[in-house]
PDB file of C-alpha atoms in Angstrom:
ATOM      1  CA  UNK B   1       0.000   0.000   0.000  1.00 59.00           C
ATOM      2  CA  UNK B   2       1.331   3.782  -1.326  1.00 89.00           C
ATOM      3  CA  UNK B   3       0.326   5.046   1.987  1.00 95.00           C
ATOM      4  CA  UNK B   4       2.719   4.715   4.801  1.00 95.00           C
ATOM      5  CA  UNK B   5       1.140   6.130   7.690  1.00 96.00           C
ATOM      6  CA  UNK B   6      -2.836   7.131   8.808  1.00 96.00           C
ATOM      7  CA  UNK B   7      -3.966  10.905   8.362  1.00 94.00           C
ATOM      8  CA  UNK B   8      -3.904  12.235  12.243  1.00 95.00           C
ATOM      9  CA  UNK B   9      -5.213  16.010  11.598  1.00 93.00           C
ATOM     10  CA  UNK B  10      -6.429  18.432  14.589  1.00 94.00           C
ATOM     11  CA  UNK B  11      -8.998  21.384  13.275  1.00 91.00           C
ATOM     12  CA  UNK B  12      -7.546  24.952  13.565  1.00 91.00           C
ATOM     13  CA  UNK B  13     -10.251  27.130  15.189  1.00 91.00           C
ATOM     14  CA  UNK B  14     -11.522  29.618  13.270  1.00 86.00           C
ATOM     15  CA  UNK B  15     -11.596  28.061   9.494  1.00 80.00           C
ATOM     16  CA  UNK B  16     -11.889  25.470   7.236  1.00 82.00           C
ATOM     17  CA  UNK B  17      -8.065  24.564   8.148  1.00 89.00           C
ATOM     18  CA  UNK B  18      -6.194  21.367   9.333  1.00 89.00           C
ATOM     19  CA  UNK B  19      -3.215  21.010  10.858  1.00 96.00           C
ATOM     20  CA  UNK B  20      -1.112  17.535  10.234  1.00 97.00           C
ATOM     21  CA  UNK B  21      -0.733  15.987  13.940  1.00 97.00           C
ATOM     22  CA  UNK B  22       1.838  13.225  12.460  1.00 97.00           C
ATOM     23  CA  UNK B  23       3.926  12.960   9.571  1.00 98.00           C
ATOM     24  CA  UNK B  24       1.781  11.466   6.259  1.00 98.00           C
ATOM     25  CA  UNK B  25       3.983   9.312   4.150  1.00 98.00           C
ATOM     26  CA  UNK B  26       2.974   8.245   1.047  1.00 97.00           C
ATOM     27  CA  UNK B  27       4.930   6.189  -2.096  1.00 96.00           C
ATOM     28  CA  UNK B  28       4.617   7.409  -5.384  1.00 94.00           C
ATOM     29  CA  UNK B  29       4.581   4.404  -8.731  1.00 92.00           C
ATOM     30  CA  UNK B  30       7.536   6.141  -8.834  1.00 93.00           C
ATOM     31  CA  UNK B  31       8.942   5.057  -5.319  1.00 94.00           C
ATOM     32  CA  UNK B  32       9.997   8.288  -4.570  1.00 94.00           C
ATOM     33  CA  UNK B  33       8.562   8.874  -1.053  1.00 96.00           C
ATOM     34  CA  UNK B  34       6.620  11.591   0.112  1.00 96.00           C
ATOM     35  CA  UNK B  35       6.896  12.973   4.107  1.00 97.00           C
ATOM     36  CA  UNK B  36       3.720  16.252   4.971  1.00 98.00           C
ATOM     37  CA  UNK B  37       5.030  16.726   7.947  1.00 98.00           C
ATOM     38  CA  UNK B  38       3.637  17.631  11.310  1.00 98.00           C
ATOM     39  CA  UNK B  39       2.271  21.286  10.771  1.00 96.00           C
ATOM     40  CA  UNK B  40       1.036  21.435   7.524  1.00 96.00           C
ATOM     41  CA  UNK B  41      -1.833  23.090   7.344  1.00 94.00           C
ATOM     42  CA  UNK B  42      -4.346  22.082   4.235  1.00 90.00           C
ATOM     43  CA  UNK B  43      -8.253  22.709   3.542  1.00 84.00           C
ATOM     44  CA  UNK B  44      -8.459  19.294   2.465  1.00 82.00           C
ATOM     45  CA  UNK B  45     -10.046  18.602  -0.923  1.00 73.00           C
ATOM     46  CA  UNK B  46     -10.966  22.072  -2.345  1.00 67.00           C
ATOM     47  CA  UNK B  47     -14.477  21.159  -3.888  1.00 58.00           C
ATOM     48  CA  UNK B  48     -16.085  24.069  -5.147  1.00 53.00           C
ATOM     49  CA  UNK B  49     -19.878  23.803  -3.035  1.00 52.00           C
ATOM     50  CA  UNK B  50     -21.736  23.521  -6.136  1.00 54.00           C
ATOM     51  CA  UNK B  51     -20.154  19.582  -6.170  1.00 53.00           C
ATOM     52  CA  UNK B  52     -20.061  19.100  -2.368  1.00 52.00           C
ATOM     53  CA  UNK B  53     -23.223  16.470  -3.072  1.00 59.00           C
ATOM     54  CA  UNK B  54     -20.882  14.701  -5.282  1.00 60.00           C
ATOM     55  CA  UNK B  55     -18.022  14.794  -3.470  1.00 60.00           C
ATOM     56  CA  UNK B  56     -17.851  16.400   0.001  1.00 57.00           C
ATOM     57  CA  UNK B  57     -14.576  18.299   0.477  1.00 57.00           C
ATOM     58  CA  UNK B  58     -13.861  15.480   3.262  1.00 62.00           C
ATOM     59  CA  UNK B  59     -14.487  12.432   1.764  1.00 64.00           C
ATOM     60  CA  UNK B  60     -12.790   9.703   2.998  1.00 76.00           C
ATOM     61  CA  UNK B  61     -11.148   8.106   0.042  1.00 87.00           C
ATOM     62  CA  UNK B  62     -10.168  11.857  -0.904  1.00 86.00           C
ATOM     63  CA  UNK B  63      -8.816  13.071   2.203  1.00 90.00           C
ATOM     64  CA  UNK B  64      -5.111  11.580   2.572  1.00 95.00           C
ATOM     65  CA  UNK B  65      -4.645  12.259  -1.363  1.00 94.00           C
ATOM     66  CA  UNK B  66      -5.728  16.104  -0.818  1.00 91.00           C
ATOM     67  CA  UNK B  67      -3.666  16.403   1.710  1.00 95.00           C
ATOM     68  CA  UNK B  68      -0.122  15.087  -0.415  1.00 96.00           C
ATOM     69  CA  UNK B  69      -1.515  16.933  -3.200  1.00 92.00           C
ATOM     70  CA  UNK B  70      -1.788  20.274  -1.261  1.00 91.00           C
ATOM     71  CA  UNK B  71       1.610  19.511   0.029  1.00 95.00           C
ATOM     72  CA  UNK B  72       3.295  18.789  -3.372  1.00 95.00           C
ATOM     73  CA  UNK B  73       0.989  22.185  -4.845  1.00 91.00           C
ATOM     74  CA  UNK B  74       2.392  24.326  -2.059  1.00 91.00           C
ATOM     75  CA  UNK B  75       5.937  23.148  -1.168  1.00 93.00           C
ATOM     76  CA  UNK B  76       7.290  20.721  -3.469  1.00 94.00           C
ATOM     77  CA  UNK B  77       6.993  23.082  -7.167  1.00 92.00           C
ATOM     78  CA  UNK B  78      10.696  21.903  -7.356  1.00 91.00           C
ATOM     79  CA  UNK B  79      10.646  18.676  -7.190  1.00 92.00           C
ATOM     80  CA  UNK B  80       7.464  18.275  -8.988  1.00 93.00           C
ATOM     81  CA  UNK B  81       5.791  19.398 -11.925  1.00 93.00           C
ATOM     82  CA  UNK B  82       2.077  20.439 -11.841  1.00 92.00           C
ATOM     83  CA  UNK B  83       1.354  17.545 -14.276  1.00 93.00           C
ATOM     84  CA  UNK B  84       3.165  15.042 -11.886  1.00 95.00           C
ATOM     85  CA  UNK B  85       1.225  16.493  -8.825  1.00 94.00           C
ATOM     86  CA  UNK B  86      -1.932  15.966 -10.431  1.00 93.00           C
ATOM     87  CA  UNK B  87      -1.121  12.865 -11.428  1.00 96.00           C
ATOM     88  CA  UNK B  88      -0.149  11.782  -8.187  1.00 96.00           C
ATOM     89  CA  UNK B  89      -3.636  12.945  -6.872  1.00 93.00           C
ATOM     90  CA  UNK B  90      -5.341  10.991  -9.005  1.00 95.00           C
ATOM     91  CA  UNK B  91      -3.679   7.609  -8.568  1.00 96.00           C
ATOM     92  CA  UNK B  92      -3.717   8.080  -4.651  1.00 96.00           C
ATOM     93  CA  UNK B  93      -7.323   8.632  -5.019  1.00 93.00           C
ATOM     94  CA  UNK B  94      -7.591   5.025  -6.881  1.00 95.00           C
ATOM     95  CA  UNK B  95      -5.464   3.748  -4.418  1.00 95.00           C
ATOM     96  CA  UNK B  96      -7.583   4.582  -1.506  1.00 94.00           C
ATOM     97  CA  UNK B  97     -10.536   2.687  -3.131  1.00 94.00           C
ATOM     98  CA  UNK B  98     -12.265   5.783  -4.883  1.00 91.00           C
ATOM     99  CA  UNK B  99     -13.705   5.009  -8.054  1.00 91.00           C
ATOM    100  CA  UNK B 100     -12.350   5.439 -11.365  1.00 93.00           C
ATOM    101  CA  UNK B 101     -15.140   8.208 -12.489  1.00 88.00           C
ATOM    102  CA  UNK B 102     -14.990   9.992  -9.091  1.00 86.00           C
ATOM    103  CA  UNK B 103     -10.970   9.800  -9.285  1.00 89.00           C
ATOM    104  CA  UNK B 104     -10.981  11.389 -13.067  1.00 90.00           C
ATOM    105  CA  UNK B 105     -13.818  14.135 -12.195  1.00 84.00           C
ATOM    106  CA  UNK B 106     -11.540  15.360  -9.568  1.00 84.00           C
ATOM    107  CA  UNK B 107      -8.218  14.835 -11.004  1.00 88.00           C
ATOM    108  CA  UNK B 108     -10.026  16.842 -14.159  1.00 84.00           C
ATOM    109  CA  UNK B 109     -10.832  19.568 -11.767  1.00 81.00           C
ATOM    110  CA  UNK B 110      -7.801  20.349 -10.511  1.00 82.00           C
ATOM    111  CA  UNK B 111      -5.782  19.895 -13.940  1.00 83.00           C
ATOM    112  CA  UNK B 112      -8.313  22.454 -15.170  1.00 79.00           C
ATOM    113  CA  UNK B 113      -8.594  25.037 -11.949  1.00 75.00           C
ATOM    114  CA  UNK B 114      -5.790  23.605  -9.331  1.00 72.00           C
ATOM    115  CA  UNK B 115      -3.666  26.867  -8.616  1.00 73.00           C
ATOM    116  CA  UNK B 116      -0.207  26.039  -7.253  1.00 68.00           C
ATOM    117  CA  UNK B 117       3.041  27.626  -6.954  1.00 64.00           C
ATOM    118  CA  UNK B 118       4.271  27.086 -10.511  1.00 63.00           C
ATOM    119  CA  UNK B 119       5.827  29.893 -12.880  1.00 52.00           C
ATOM    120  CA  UNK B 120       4.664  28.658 -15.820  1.00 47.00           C
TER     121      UNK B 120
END
């Protein structure tokens, strides 16, 4: 299994924000190995309300990929490249059981409106 660890998040008052608790791991196809570590903060899956009755912004299949995915979006721009990211969402979403329709809508909608830390 890609994931190495179990998503431990505590809610920071005020928001819509998380705050990792303990280190999520995760293994790329690639093997290259992923740490978030304790402190990242993430919104989770950012699901536009419109869709939240398709796929509520904390589903559980969704949640551990959202947070990598935020983590590679926000801090990881050299290592990755936005396709890879995306990419990486999407598998880790099939990974954690989601299915393959569910897993393509949202890897669509952030290959389409994901904002990141990218020049180009």
């Amino acid at each position: 299994m890609p994931f190495l660890s179990e998503l431990v998040l505590s809610h920071v008052p005020g928001g819509d924000t998380w705050k990792v608790s303990q280190p999520l791991q995760y293994r790329d196809r690639l093997r290259r190995l992923l740490v978030v570590p304790v402190g990242y903060r993430t919104d989770l899956a950012s699901v536009p309300r419109l869709a939240w009755r398709i796929v509520p912004r904390d589903h559980g299949q969704a949640r551990r990929p959202a947070v990598v995915h935020d983590y590679l979006y926000t801090h990881q721009t050299h290592r990755f490249s936005k396709a890879e990211a995306d990419r990486i969402f999407y598998e880790a979403l099939r990974e954690e059981g989601m299915s393959d329709l569910l897993a393509w809508l949202m890897y669509a909608a952030v290959r389409i409106g994901g904002r990141g830390n990218w020049s180009t």
